[in-house]
Amino acid sequence: MSSSYQPVPTQYGQPMQQRFNTLSIVAFVLAFVVSLGAVICGHIALSQIKRTGERGRALAIWALVLGYLGILLGIIWAIALFALIAHGAASGAY
């Protein structure tokens, strides 16, 4: 059975545990606060993970999914708000 995971030996011969990509954690947290930041950090994290082999790919993907969903909901909310304001202004109700 072949695995792409190759533990890096420490000076005592014990394999060191692979670390999480910090930017993927930041992206996941940002997904609940600032959607655009989550999308930007998520894409950068995926690129770093692909290059370095760090852990955190699932976190980066979830950050992207939640970030894009947040952006989509924000656009829908803005359109609905604009429609309500335009409807109120057209009907003369202030």
CSV table of C-alpha atoms in Angstrom, one decimal:
chain,number,residue,atom,x,y,z
A,1,MET,CA,0.0,0.0,0.0
A,2,SER,CA,1.6,3.2,-1.1
A,3,SER,CA,0.8,6.6,0.5
A,4,SER,CA,1.7,10.1,-0.5
A,5,TYR,CA,2.3,11.0,3.1
A,6,GLN,CA,5.9,10.8,4.0
A,7,PRO,CA,6.6,11.7,7.7
A,8,VAL,CA,9.6,13.9,8.3
A,9,PRO,CA,11.9,12.3,10.8
A,10,THR,CA,13.0,14.4,13.8
A,11,GLN,CA,16.5,14.2,15.3
A,12,TYR,CA,15.4,11.3,17.5
A,13,GLY,CA,14.0,9.3,14.7
A,14,GLN,CA,10.3,9.8,15.6
A,15,PRO,CA,8.1,11.1,12.7
A,16,MET,CA,7.0,14.7,13.2
A,17,GLN,CA,3.3,15.3,12.7
A,18,GLN,CA,2.4,17.3,9.7
A,19,ARG,CA,1.1,20.8,10.5
A,20,PHE,CA,-2.0,22.5,9.4
A,21,ASN,CA,-1.7,25.4,6.9
A,22,THR,CA,-2.4,28.5,9.0
A,23,LEU,CA,-4.0,30.4,6.1
A,24,SER,CA,-6.6,27.6,5.7
A,25,ILE,CA,-7.6,28.1,9.4
A,26,VAL,CA,-7.8,31.9,8.9
A,27,ALA,CA,-9.9,31.4,5.8
A,28,PHE,CA,-12.3,29.1,7.6
A,29,VAL,CA,-12.7,31.6,10.5
A,30,LEU,CA,-13.2,34.5,8.0
A,31,ALA,CA,-16.0,32.6,6.3
A,32,PHE,CA,-18.2,33.4,9.2
A,33,VAL,CA,-17.2,37.1,9.3
A,34,VAL,CA,-16.0,38.4,6.0
A,35,SER,CA,-16.9,36.3,3.0
A,36,LEU,CA,-14.6,38.0,0.5
A,37,GLY,CA,-11.6,37.5,2.8
A,38,ALA,CA,-12.4,33.8,3.2
A,39,VAL,CA,-12.5,33.4,-0.6
A,40,ILE,CA,-9.2,35.2,-1.1
A,41,CYS,CA,-7.4,33.4,1.8
A,42,GLY,CA,-9.0,30.0,0.8
A,43,HIS,CA,-7.6,30.2,-2.7
A,44,ILE,CA,-4.1,31.2,-1.5
A,45,ALA,CA,-4.2,28.4,1.2
A,46,LEU,CA,-5.1,25.8,-1.5
A,47,SER,CA,-2.2,26.9,-3.6
A,48,GLN,CA,0.2,26.7,-0.6
A,49,ILE,CA,-1.1,23.3,0.5
A,50,LYS,CA,-0.6,22.0,-3.0
A,51,ARG,CA,3.0,23.3,-3.0
A,52,THR,CA,4.0,22.3,0.6
A,53,GLY,CA,1.9,19.3,1.3
A,54,GLU,CA,0.6,20.7,4.6
A,55,ARG,CA,-2.7,19.6,6.0
A,56,GLY,CA,-5.9,21.8,5.9
A,57,ARG,CA,-7.2,21.2,2.4
A,58,ALA,CA,-10.7,20.4,3.7
A,59,LEU,CA,-10.7,23.6,5.8
A,60,ALA,CA,-9.7,25.7,2.8
A,61,ILE,CA,-12.4,24.1,0.6
A,62,TRP,CA,-15.1,24.7,3.2
A,63,ALA,CA,-13.9,28.3,3.6
A,64,LEU,CA,-14.3,28.7,-0.2
A,65,VAL,CA,-17.8,27.1,-0.2
A,66,LEU,CA,-19.0,29.2,2.8
A,67,GLY,CA,-17.3,32.4,1.4
A,68,TYR,CA,-18.9,32.1,-2.0
A,69,LEU,CA,-22.3,31.3,-0.4
A,70,GLY,CA,-21.9,34.4,1.8
A,71,ILE,CA,-21.2,36.5,-1.2
A,72,LEU,CA,-24.2,35.1,-3.1
A,73,LEU,CA,-26.5,35.8,-0.1
A,74,GLY,CA,-25.1,39.3,0.2
A,75,ILE,CA,-25.8,40.0,-3.5
A,76,ILE,CA,-29.4,38.6,-3.1
A,77,TRP,CA,-29.9,40.7,0.0
A,78,ALA,CA,-28.6,43.8,-1.8
A,79,ILE,CA,-30.9,43.2,-4.8
A,80,ALA,CA,-33.9,42.7,-2.5
A,81,LEU,CA,-33.2,45.8,-0.5
A,82,PHE,CA,-32.8,47.8,-3.7
A,83,ALA,CA,-36.1,46.5,-5.0
A,84,LEU,CA,-37.9,47.4,-1.8
A,85,ILE,CA,-36.5,50.9,-1.8
A,86,ALA,CA,-37.3,51.4,-5.5
A,87,HIS,CA,-40.8,50.1,-5.0
A,88,GLY,CA,-41.3,52.4,-2.0
A,89,ALA,CA,-40.0,55.4,-4.0
A,90,ALA,CA,-42.2,54.6,-7.0
A,91,SER,CA,-45.3,54.3,-4.9
A,92,GLY,CA,-44.6,57.6,-3.2
A,93,ALA,CA,-44.5,56.1,0.3
A,94,TYR,CA,-41.8,57.5,2.5
